XYZ file of C-alpha atoms in Angstrom:
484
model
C -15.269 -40.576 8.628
C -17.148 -38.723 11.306
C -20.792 -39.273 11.439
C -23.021 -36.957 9.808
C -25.101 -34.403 12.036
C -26.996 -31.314 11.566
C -25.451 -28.204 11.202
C -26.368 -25.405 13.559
C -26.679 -21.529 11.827
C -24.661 -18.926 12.477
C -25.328 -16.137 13.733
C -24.701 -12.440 13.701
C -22.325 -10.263 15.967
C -23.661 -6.835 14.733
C -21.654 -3.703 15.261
C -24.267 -1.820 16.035
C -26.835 -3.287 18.562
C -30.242 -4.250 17.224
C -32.531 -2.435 19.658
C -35.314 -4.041 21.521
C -38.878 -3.215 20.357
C -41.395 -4.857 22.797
C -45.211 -4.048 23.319
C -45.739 -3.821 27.175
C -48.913 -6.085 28.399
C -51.966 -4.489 29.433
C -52.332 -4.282 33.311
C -55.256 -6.622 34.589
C -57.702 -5.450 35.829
C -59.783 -7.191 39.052
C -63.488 -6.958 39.970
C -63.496 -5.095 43.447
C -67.016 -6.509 44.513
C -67.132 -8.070 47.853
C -67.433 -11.665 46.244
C -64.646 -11.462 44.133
C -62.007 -14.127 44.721
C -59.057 -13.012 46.474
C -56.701 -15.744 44.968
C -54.117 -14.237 42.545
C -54.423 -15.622 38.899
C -52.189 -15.809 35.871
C -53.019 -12.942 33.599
C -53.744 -14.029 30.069
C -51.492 -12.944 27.673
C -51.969 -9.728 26.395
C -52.806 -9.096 22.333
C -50.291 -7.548 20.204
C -51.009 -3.890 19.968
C -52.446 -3.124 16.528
C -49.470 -2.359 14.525
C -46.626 -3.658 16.545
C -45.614 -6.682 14.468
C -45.248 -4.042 11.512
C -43.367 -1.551 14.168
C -41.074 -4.674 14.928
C -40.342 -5.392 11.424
C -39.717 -1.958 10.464
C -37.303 -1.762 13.344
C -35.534 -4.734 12.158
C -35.004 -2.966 8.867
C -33.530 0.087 10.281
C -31.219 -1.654 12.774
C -30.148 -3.536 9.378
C -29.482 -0.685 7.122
C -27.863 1.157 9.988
C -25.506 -1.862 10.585
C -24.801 -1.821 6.747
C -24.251 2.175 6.643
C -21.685 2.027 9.237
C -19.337 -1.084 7.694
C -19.864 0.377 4.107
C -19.077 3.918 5.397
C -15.615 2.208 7.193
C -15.140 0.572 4.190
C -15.005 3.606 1.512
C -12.726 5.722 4.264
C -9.749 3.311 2.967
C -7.479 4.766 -0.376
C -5.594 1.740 -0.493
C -6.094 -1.740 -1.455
C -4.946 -3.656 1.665
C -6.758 -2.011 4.410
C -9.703 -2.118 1.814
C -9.317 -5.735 1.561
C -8.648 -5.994 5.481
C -12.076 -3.899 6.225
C -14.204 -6.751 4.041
C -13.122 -9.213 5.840
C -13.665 -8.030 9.266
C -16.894 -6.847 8.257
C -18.107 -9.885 6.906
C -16.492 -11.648 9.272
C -19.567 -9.819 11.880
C -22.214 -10.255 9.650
C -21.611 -13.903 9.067
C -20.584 -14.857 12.643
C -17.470 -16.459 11.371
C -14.065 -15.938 13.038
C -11.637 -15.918 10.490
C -11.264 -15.770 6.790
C -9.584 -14.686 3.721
C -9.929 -12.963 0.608
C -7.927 -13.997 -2.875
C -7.553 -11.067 -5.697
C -7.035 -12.525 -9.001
C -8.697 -9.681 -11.377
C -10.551 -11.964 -14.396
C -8.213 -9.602 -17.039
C -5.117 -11.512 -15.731
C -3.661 -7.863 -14.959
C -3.237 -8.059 -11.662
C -2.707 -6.966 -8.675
C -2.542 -10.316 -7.014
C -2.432 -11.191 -3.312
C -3.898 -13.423 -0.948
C -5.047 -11.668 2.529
C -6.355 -13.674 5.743
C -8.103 -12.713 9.024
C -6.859 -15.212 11.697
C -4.462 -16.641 9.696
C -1.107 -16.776 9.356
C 1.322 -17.032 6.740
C 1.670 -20.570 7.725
C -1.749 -21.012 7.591
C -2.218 -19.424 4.155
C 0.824 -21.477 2.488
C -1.276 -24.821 3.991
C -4.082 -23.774 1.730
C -2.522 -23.332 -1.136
C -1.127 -26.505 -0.937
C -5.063 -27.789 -1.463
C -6.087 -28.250 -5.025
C -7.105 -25.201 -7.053
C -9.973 -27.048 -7.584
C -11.109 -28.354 -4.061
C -10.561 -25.438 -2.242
C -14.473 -23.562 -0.551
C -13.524 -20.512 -3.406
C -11.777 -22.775 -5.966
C -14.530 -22.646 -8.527
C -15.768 -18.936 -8.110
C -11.545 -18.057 -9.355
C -11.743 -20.654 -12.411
C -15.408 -20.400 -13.776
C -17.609 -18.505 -11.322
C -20.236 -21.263 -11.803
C -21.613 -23.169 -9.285
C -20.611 -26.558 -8.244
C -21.679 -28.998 -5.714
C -20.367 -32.470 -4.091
C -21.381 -33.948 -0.987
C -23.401 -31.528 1.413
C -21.993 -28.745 -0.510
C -24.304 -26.523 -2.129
C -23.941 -23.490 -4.427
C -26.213 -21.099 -5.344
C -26.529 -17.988 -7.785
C -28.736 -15.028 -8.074
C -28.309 -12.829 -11.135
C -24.531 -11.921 -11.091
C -23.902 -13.413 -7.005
C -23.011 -16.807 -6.287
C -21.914 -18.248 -3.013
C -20.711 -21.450 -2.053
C -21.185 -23.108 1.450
C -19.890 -26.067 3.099
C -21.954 -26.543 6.359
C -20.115 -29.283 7.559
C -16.832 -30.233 5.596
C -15.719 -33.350 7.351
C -18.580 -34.937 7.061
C -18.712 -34.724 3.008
C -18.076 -37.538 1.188
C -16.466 -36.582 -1.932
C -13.844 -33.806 0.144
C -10.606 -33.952 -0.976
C -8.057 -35.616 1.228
C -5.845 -32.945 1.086
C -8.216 -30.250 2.167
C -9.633 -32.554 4.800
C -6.064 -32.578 5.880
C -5.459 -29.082 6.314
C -9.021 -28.404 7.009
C -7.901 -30.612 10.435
C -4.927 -28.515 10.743
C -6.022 -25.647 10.764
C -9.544 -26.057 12.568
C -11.942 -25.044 10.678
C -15.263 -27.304 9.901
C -17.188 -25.137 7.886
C -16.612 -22.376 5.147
C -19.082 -19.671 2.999
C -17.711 -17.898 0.245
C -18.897 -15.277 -2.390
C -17.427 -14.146 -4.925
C -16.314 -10.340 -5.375
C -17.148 -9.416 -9.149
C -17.908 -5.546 -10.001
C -19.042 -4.169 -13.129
C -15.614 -4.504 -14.289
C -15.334 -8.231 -14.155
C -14.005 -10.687 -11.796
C -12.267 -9.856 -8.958
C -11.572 -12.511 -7.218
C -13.375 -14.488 -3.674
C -13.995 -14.199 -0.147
C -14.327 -17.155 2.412
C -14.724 -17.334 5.667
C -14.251 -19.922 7.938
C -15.898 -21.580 10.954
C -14.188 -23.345 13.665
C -17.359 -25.726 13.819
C -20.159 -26.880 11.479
C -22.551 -24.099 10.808
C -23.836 -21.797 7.892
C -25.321 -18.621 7.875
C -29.045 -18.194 7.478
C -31.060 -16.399 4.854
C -31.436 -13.073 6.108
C -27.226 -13.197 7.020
C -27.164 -14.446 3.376
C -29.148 -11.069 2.391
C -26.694 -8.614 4.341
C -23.291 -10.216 4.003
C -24.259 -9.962 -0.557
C -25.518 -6.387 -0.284
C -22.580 -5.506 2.016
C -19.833 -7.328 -0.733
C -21.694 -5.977 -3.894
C -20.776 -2.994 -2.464
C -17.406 -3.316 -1.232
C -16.665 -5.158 -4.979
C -17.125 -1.818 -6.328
C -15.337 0.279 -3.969
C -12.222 -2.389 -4.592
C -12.595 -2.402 -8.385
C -11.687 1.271 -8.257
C -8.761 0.904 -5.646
C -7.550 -1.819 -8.122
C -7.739 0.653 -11.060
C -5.463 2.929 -8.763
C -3.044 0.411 -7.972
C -2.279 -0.433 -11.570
C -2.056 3.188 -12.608
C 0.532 3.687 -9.689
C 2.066 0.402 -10.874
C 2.284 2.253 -14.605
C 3.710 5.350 -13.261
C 6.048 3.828 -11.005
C 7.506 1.456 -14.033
C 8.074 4.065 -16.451
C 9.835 6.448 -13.667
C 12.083 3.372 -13.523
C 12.676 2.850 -17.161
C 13.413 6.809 -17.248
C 16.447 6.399 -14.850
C 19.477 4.321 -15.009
C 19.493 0.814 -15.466
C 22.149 0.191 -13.765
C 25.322 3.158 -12.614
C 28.110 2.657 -14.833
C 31.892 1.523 -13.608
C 34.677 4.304 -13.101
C 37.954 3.401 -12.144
C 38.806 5.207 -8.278
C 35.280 5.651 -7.211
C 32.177 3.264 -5.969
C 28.689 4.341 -6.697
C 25.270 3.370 -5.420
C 21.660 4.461 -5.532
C 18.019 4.224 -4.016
C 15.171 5.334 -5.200
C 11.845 5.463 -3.822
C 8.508 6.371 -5.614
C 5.547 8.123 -4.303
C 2.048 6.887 -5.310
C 0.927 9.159 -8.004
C 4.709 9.117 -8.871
C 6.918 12.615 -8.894
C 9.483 13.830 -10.710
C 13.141 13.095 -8.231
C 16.089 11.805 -10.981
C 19.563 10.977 -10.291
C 22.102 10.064 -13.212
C 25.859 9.047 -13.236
C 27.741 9.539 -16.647
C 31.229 8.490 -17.692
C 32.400 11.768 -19.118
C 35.763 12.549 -21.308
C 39.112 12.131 -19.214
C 37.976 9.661 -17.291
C 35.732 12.193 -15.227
C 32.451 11.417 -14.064
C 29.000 13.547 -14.396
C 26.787 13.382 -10.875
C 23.814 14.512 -11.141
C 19.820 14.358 -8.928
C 16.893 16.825 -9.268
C 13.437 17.185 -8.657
C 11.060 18.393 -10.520
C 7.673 20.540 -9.726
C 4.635 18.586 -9.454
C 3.190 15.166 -9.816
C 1.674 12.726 -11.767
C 2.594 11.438 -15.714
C 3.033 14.906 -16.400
C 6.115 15.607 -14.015
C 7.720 11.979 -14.715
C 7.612 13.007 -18.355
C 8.966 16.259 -17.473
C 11.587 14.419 -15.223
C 12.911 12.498 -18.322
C 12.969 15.111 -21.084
C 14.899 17.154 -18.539
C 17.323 14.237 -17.455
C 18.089 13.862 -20.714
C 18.926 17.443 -21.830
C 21.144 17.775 -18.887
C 22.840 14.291 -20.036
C 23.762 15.973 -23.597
C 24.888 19.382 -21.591
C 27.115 17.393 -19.352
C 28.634 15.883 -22.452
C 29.772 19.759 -24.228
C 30.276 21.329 -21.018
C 30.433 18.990 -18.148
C 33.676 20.552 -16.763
C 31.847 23.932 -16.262
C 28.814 23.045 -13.971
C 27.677 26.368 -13.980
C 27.251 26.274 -17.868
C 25.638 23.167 -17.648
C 22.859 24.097 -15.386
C 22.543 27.565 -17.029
C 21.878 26.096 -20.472
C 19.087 23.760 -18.685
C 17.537 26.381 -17.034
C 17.349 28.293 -20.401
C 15.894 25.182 -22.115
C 13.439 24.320 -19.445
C 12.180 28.459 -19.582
C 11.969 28.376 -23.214
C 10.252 25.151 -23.728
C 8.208 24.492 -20.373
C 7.486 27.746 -18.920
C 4.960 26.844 -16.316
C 7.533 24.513 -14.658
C 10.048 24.922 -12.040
C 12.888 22.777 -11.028
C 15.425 22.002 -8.705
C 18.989 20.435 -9.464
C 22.371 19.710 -8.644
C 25.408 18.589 -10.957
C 29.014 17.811 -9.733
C 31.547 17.100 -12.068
C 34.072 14.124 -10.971
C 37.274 13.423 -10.929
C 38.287 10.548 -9.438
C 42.092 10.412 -9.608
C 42.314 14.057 -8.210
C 39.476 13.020 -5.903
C 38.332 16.467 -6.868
C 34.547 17.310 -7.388
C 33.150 20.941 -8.757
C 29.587 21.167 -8.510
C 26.514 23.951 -8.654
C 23.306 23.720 -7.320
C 19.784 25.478 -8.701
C 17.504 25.783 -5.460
C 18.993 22.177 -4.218
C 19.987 20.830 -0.868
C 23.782 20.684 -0.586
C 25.711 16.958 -0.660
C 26.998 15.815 2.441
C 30.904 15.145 2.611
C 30.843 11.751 4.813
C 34.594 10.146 6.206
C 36.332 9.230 8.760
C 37.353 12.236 10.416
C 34.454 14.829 8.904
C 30.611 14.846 8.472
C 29.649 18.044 6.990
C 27.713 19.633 4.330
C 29.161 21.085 1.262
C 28.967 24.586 1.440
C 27.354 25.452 -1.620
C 25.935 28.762 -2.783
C 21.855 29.659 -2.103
C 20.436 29.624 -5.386
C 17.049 29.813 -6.802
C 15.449 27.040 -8.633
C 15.419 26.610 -12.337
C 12.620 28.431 -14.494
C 12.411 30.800 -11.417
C 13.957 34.386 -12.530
C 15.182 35.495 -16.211
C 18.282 34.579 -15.542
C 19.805 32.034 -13.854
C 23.520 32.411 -12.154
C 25.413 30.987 -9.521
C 28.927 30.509 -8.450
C 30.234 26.847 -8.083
C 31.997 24.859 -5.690
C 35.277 22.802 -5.068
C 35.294 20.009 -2.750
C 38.440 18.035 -2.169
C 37.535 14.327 -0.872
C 39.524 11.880 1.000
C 40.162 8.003 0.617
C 37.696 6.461 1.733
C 35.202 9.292 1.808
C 31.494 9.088 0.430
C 29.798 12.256 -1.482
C 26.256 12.116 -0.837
C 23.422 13.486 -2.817
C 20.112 13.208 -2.032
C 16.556 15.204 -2.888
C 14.362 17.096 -0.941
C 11.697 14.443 -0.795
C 13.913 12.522 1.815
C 14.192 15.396 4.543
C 10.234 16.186 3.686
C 9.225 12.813 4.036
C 10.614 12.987 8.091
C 7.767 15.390 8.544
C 9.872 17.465 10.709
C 11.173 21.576 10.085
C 13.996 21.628 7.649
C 16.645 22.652 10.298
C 15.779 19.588 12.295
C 15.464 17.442 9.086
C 19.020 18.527 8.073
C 20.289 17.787 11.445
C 18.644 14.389 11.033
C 20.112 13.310 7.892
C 23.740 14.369 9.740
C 23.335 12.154 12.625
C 22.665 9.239 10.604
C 25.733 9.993 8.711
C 27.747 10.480 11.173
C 26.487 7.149 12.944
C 27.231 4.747 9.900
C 29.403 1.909 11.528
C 32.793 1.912 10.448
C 32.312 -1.861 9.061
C 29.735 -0.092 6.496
C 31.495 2.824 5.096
C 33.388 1.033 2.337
C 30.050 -0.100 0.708
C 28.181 2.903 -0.644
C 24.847 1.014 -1.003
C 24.911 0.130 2.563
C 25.951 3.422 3.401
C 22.981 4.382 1.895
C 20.818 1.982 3.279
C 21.544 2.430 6.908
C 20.608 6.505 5.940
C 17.420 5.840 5.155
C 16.588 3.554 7.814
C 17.800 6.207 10.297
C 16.162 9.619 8.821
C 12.600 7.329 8.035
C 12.155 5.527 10.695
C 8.923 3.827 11.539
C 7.756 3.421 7.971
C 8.263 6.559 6.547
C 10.250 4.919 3.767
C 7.695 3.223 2.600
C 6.307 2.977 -1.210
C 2.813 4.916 -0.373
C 4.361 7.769 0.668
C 3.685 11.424 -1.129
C 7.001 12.352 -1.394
C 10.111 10.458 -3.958
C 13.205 10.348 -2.702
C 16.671 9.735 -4.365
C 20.140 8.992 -2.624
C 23.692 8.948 -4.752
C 26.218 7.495 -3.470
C 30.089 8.220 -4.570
C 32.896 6.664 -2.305
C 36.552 7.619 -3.735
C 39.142 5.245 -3.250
């Protein structure tokens, strides 16, 4: 057991420089007379101007507040809840002279989100510390009671609704536990302070952050670093609220499109999906129809939000019951949607495309309202369908357009897709288009009998650079139908 010394405070590593406020010292002044002494003396020191202790103070203040302004203004320019959680900790991290850290999201309600986030630390680094008793860890007890607790040299304290925990000087505590004196050793750290992060909502979980020797912030840190994470508590108990409604919208998009594509002998299918974060209204359906044909179908409708997804689904399934009287005819099937969507949602526009299958003929007939055409992908062709330019659905009185025939291959893959996925490129249209054919034309051979990881290597190609990722504004759907 080491030997017990005094721990040394922490100090500050400001963002913004704390400017100096000094008083300059009267000059001396020297009798001229002819007997004056001629040997220099030490001036006395001079007085403190009369209010320049109060000047100093109130320049301490405003260097303070400025320093706060600036983090809590950096703080509410994030909209999402990592970079959020990724701005506390390098904030506090400079206003409690610590070097690294980590912040643990557990939301009292047990709704979630949940995630663990560190500064300085690894993934290694985080698994070690979970490996340390709930209990025993510097945050444990502000997760499971929010009260304070104390063993050894550690000390807790609480003010109104704020609590923090400190542990100037963890290897020299007596009642540590051995396995967080363990990976306390491992990972280098001495020393931890830790507040809780509770808003008006509730609990939201703890921050901690670590020193690589023993030392604990002082009072007036204390101050800044619990007005700065009041603050931030707030501004996180709203991104929190976002994240679960995007959560909500993205589950019941899900539970509006197909479980799982259904099994037809002669062709392979495959999808992806991909959500935006205040979720859209991009569907894509596959239906075993009479005759052993199959009904193809994606769209995308106007808008965002609950309202569109709800939209999306009362649409997907009209089109579903249409595909089932009249699938043959595609033209009749979007015509009779477009009537139903202008009767019963007139303020709403939509765009679709429906190809009826048939996979022993490895025939397909499809019509398009205001959609991108498929793209015909095999061995020897990559090449749009030439389909007919169309206007959207609920766009004139009368919707009409001519379908189309397209005769596949073995082995070739019928692609559909939505707009979102040439929009979310950010490029023109034309060079969005001639995106998405490259990276058909460049799937390797070893991939073109699997239509998922046809699709797969599509997406990677067109969004590069995360572009396909889950907070972008635009959905995306790709359907995939290989013939045999």
């Amino acid at each position: 057991m080491n030997a017990p010394h005094p721990p040394k405070v922490a100090g500050i590593d400001p963002t913004v420089p704390t400017p100096a406020h000094t008083v300059a010292p009267a000059s001396p002044t020297h009798d001229a007379g002819p007997s004056a002494d001629t040997t220099p003396s030490v001036p006395a020191p001079a007085a403190p101007a009369p209010g320049a202790l109060l000047q100093d103070r109130l320049a301490g203040w405003v260097s303070d507040l400025t320093t706060l302004h600036e983090l809590t203004e950096r703080l509410c320019r994030t909209d999402a809840l990592e970079p959020a959680l990724e701005e506390l900790l390098r904030a506090g991290s400079a206003l409690v002279g610590a070097r690294r850290g980590l912040v643990v999201l557990e939301p009292g309600d047990g709704l979630g989100p949940r995630t663990t986030l560190g500064l300085g630390l690894g993934r290694a680094d985080l698994g070690h510390m979970e490996t340390v008793p709930r209990g025993s860890l510097p945050y444990g007890a502000l997760l499971d009671t929010g009260a304070n607790t104390g063993s050894g040299t550690n000390t807790a304290t609480s003010t109104g609704t704020s609590a923090e925990i400190v542990h100037a000087d963890l290897l020299a505590e007596d009642g540590l536990d051995p396995r967080h004196r363990e990976v306390a050793a491992r990972l280098g750290y001495a020393a931890s302070y830790a507040l809780p992060l509770s808003a008006a909502s509730g609990r939201l979980g703890a921050a901690v952050w670590l020193y690589d020797e023993p030392a604990e912030p002082d009072e007036h840190r204390r101050h800044l670093i619990g007005l700065y994470v009041r603050h931030a508590a707030e501004h996180l108990a709203l991104l929190v609220e976002v994240e679960r409604a995007r959560a909500r919208t993205a589950t019941i998009t899900e539970e509006l499109l197909p479980s799982r594509l259904p099994r037809v002998p002669g062709v392979q299918l495959a999808a992806r999906h991909r959500t935006g974060p205040r979720g859209g209204g991009d569907w894509y359906d596959a239906l075993p129809l009479p005759d052993a044909a199959l009904g193809l179908s994606v769209g995308s409708v106007t808008g965002s939000g609950p309202s569109a997804v709800a939209a999306m689904g009362r649409l997907r399934a009209s089109l579903r019951a249409y595909a089932v009287m009249e699938g043959e005819d595609p033209v009749a099937v979007l015509s009779d949607l477009e009537l139903l969507l202008r009767l019963t949602e007139p303020a709403r526009s939509a765009t679709a495309l429906f190809a009826y299958c048939e996979p022993a003929l490895r025939k397909v007939t499809l019509a398009g309202a205001g959609h991108s055409p498929p793209l015909l992908i095999g061995e020897r062709r990559t090449e749009f369908a030439e389909t007919s330019v169309s206007a959207p659905l609920g766009m004139l009185a009368c919707w009409e357009a001519p379908s189309v025939e397209v005769q596949a291959e073995a082995g070739e893959t019928v692609l559909l897709y939505t707009d979102g996925l040439l929009h979310r490129t950010g490029d023109p249209m034309d060079r969005a288009f001639a995106r998405l054919h490259a990276a058909a034309a460049s799937i390797p051979r070893s991939l073109r009998s699997d239509p998922g990881a046809m699709a797969d290597h599509v997406l990677r190609t067109v969004l590069p650079g995360g572009l396909d990722a889950a907070d972008s504004e635009e959905d995306v759907v790709l359907l995939a139908a290989r013939f045999d």
